[in-house]
Short mmCIF file of N, CA, C and O in Angstrom, two decimals:
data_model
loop_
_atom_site.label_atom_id
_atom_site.label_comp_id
_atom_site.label_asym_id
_atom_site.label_seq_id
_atom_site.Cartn_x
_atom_site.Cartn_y
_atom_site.Cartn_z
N UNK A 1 -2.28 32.01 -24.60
CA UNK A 1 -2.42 30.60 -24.27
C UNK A 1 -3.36 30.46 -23.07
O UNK A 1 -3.32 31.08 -22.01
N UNK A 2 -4.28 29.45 -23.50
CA UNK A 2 -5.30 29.49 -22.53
C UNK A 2 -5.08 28.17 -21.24
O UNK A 2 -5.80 27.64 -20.39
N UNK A 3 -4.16 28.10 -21.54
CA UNK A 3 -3.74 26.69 -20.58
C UNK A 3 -3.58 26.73 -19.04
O UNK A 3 -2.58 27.37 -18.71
N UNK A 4 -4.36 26.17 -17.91
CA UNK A 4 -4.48 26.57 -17.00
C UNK A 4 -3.49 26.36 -15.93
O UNK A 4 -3.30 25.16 -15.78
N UNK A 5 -2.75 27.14 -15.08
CA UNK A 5 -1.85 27.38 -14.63
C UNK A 5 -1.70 25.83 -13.39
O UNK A 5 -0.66 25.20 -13.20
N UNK A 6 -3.10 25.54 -12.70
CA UNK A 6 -3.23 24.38 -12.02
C UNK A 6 -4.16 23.39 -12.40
O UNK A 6 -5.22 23.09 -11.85
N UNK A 7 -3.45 22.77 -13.74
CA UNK A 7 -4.57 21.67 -14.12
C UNK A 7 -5.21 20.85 -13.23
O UNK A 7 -4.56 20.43 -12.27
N UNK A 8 -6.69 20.45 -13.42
CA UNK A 8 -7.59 19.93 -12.82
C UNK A 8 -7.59 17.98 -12.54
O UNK A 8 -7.53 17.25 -13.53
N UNK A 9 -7.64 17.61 -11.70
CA UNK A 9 -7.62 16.26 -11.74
C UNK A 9 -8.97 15.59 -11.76
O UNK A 9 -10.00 16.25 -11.55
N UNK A 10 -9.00 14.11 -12.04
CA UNK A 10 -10.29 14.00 -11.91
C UNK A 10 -10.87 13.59 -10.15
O UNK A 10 -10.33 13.06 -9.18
N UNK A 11 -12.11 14.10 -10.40
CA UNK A 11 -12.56 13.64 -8.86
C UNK A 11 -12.20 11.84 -8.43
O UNK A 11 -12.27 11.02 -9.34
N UNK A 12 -11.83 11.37 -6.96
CA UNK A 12 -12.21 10.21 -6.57
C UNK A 12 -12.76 9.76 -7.16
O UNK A 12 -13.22 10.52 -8.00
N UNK A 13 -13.21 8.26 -7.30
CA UNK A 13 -13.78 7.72 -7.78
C UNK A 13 -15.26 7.44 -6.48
O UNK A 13 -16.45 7.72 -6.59
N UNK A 14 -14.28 6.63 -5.04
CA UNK A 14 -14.79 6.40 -4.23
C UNK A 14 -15.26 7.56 -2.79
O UNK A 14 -14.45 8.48 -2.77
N UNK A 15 -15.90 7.64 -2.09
CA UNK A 15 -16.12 8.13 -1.00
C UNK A 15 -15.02 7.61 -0.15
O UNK A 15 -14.68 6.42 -0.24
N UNK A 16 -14.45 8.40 0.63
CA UNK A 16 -13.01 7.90 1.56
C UNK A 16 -12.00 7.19 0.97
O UNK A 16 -11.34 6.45 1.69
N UNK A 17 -11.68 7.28 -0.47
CA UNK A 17 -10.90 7.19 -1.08
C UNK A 17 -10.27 8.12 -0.79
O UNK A 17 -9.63 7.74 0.19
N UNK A 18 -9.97 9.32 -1.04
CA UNK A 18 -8.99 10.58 -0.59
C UNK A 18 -9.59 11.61 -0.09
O UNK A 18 -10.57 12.14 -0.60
N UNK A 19 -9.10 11.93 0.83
CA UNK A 19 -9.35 12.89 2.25
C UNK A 19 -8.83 13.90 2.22
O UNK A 19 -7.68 13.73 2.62
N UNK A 20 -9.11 15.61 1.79
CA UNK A 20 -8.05 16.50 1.53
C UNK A 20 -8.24 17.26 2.78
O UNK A 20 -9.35 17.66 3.13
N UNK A 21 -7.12 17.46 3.49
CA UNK A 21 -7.07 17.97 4.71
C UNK A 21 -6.24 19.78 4.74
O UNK A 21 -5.25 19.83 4.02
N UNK A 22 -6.59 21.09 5.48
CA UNK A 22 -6.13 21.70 5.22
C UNK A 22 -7.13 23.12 6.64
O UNK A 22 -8.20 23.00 7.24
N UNK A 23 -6.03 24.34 6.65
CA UNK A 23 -6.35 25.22 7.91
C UNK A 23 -7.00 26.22 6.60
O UNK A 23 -6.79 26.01 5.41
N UNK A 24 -7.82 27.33 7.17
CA UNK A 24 -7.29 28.76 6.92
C UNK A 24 -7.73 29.67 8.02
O UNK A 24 -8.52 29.39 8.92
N UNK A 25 -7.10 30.83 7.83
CA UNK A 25 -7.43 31.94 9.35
C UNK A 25 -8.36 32.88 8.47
O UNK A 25 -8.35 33.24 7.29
N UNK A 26 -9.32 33.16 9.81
CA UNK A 26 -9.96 33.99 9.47
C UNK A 26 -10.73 35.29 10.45
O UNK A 26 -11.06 34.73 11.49
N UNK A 27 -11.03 36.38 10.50
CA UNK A 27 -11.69 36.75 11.50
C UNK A 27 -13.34 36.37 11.96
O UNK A 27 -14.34 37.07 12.13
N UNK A 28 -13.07 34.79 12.05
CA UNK A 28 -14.43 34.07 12.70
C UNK A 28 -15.55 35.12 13.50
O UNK A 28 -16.71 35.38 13.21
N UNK A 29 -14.55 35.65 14.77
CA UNK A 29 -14.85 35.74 16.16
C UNK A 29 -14.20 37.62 15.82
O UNK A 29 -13.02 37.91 15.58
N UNK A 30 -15.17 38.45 15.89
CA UNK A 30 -14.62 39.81 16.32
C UNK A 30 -13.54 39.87 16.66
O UNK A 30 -13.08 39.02 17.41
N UNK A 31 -12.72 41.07 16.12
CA UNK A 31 -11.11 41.25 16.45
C UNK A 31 -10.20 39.89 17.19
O UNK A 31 -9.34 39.90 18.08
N UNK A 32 -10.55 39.20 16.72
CA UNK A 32 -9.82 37.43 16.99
C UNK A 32 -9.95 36.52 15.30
O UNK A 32 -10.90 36.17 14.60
N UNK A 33 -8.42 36.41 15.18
CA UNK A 33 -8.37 35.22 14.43
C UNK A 33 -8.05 33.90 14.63
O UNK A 33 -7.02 33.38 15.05
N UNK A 34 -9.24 33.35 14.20
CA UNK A 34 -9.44 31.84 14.12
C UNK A 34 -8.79 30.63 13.21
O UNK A 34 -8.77 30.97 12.03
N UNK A 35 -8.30 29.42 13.41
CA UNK A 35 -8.01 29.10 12.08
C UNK A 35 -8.90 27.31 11.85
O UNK A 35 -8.66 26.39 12.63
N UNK A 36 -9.80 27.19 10.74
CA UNK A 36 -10.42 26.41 10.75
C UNK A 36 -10.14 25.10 10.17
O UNK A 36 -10.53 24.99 9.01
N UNK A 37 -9.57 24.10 10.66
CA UNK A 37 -8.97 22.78 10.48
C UNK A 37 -9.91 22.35 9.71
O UNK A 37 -11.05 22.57 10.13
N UNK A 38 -9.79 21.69 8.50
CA UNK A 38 -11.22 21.05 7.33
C UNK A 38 -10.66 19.86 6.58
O UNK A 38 -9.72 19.68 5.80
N UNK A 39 -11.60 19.11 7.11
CA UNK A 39 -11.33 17.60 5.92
C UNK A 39 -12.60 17.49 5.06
O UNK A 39 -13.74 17.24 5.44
N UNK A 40 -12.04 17.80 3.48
CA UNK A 40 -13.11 17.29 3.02
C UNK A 40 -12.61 16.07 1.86
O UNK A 40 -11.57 15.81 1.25
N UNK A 41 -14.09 15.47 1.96
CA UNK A 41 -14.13 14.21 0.87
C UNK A 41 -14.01 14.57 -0.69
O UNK A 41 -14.88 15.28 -1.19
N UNK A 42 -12.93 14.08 -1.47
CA UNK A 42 -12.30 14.68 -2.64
C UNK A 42 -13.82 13.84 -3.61
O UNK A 42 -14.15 14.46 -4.62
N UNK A 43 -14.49 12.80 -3.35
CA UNK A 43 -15.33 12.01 -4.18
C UNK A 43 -16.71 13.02 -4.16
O UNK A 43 -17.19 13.47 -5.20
N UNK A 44 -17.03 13.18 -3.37
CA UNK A 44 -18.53 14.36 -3.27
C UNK A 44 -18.41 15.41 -2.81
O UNK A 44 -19.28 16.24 -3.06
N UNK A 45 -17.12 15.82 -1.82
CA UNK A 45 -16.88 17.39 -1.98
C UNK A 45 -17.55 17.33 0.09
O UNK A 45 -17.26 18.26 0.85
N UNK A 46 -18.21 16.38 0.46
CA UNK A 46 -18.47 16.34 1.60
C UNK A 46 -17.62 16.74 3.29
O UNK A 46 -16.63 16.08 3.61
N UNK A 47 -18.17 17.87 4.25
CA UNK A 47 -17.07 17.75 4.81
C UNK A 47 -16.85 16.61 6.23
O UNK A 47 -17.72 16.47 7.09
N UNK A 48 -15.93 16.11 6.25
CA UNK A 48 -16.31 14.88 6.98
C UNK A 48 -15.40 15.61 8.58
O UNK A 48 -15.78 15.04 9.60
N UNK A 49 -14.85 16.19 8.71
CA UNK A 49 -14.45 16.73 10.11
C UNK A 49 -13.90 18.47 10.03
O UNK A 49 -13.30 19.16 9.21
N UNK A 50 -14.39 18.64 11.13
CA UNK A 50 -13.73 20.44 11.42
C UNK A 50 -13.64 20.72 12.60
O UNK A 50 -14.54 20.49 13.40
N UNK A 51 -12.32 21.35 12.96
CA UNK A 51 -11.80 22.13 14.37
C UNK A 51 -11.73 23.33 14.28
O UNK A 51 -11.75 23.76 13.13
N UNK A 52 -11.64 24.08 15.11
CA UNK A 52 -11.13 25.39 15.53
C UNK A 52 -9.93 25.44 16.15
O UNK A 52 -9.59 24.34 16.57
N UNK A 53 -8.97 26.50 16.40
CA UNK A 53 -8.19 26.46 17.34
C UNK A 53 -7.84 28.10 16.90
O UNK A 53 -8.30 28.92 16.11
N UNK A 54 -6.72 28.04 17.92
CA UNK A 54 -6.23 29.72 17.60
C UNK A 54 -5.00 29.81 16.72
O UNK A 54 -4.52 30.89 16.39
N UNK A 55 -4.60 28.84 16.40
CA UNK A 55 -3.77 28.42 15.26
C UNK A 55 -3.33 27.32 14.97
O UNK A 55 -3.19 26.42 15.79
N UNK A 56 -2.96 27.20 13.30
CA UNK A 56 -3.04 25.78 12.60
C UNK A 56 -1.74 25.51 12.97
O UNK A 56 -0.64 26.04 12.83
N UNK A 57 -2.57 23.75 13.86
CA UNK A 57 -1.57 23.22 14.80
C UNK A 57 -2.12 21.48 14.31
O UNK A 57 -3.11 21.10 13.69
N UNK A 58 -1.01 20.76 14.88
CA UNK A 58 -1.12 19.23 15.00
C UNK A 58 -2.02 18.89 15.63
O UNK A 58 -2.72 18.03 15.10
N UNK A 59 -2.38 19.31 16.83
CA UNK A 59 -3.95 19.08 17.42
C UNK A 59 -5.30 19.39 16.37
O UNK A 59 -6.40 18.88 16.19
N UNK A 60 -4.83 20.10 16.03
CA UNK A 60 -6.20 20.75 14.97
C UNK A 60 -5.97 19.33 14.18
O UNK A 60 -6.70 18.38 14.46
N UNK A 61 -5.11 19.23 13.35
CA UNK A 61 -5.46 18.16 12.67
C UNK A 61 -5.71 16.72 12.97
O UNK A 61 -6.25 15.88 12.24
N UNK A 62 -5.07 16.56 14.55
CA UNK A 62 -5.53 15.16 15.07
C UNK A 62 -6.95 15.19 15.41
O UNK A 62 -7.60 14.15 15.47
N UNK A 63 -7.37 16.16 15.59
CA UNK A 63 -8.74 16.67 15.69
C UNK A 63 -9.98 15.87 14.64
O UNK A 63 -10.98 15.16 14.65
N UNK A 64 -9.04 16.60 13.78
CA UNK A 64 -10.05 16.14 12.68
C UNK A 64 -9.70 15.02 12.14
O UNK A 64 -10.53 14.60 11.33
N UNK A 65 -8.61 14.25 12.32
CA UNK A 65 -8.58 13.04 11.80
C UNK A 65 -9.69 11.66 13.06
O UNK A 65 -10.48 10.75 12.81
N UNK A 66 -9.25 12.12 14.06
CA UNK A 66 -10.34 11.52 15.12
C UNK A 66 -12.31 11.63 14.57
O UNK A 66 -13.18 10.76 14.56
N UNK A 67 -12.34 12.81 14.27
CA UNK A 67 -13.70 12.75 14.17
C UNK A 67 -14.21 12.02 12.70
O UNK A 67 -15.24 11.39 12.45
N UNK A 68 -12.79 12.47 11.69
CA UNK A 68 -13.12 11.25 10.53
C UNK A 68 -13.47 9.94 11.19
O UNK A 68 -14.62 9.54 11.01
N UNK A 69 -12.62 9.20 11.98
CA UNK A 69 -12.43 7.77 12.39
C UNK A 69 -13.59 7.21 13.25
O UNK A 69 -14.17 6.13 13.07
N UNK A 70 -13.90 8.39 14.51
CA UNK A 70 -14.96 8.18 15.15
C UNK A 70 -16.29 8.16 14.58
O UNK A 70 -17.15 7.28 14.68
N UNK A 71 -16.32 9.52 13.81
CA UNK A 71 -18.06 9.54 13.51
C UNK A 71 -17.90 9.13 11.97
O UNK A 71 -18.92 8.49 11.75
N UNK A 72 -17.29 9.17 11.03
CA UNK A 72 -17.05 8.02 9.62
C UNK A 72 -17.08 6.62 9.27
O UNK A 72 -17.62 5.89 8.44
N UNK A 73 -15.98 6.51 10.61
CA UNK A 73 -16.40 5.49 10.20
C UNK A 73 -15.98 4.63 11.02
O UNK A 73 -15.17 3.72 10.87
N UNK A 74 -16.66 5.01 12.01
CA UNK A 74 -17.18 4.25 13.11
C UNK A 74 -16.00 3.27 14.05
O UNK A 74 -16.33 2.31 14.75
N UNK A 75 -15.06 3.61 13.94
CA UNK A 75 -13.50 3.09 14.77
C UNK A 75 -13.90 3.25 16.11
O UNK A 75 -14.42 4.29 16.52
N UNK A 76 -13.67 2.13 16.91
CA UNK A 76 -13.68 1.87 18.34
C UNK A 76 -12.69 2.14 18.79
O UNK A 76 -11.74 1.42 18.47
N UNK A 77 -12.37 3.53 19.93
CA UNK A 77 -11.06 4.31 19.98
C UNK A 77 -10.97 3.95 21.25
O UNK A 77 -12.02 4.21 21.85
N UNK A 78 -9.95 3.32 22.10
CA UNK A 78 -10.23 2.73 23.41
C UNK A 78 -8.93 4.13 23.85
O UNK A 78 -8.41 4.74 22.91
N UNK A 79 -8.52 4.51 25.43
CA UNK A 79 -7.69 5.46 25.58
C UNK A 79 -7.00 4.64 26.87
O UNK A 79 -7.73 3.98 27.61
N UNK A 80 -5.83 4.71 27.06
CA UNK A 80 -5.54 3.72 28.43
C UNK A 80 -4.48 5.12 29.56
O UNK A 80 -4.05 4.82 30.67
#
């Protein structure tokens, strides 16, 4: 049976329609592992934010949800 174990969905339709967010570790950096925070755009495959850190953490991902908002799409982020 040739039936595939994780059937395929179809892509977005829209750009920033769905945002797939996700870490992996790797040895980036000589004898140091890194783990690289990644949002990409499910409609063109585009990556719209990325962090580093020394492990996949909530910062990493506020990380990258900030740089979606800031440099995407353009959100006026005031800090008090």
């Amino acid at each position: 049976d040739e039936q595939d174990e994780h059937p395929r969905r179809p892509k977005s339709k829209y750009a920033g329609e769905m945002i797939q967010m996700d870490a992996s570790s790797f040895h980036w950096i000589e004898k140091e592992v890194w783990h690289l925070h990644v949002a990409i755009d499910d409609a063109d495959g585009k990556i719209v934010g990325a962090y580093f850190d020394y492990q996949e953490t909530l910062k990493g991902y506020y990380n990258v949800l900030h740089q979606i908002l800031v440099i995407c799409l353009n959100v006026n982020i005031h800090y008090t």
